[in-house]
Phi, psi and omega in degrees: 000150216221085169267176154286147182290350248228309175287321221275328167297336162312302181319294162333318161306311196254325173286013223308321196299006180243172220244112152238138197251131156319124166293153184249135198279110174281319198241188173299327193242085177309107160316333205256359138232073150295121191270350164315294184284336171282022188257328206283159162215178204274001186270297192313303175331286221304314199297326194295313181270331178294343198248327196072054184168141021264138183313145159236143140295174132220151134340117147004296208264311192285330181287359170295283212315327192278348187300310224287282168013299188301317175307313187273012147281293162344337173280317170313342182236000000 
């Protein structure tokens, strides 16, 4: 699994046997310190998948273009 660095010590705390990755910083706008993604937390995750909500929409064409990225993070794991 691939996170923000700001989670991953938590994470690590309740998971010690797995293996978790820092997401790597690509572009001008490092994902793994994001002050955006350091707000989620693991309670916020879990309610988030338990709830189904909150919904994003999105447009057609731009939610094609965001699948492929996800998928092959999803390969990743």
């Amino acid at each position: 699994m691939a996170s923000e660095d700001g989670i991953l010590h938590e994470m690590r705390k309740r998971a010690p046997g797995k293996t978790l990755l820092s997401a790597p910083p690509t572009h001008a706008c490092s994902c793994n310190e994001c002050p955006f993604m350091r707000l989620n937390t693991l309670e916020k995750v879990y309610l988030a998948l338990r709830d189904e909500r909150p919904e994003v929409t999105l447009p057609e064409g731009l939610r094609l273009r965001a699948l492929a990225p996800l998928e092959r993070m999803l390969e990743w794991s």
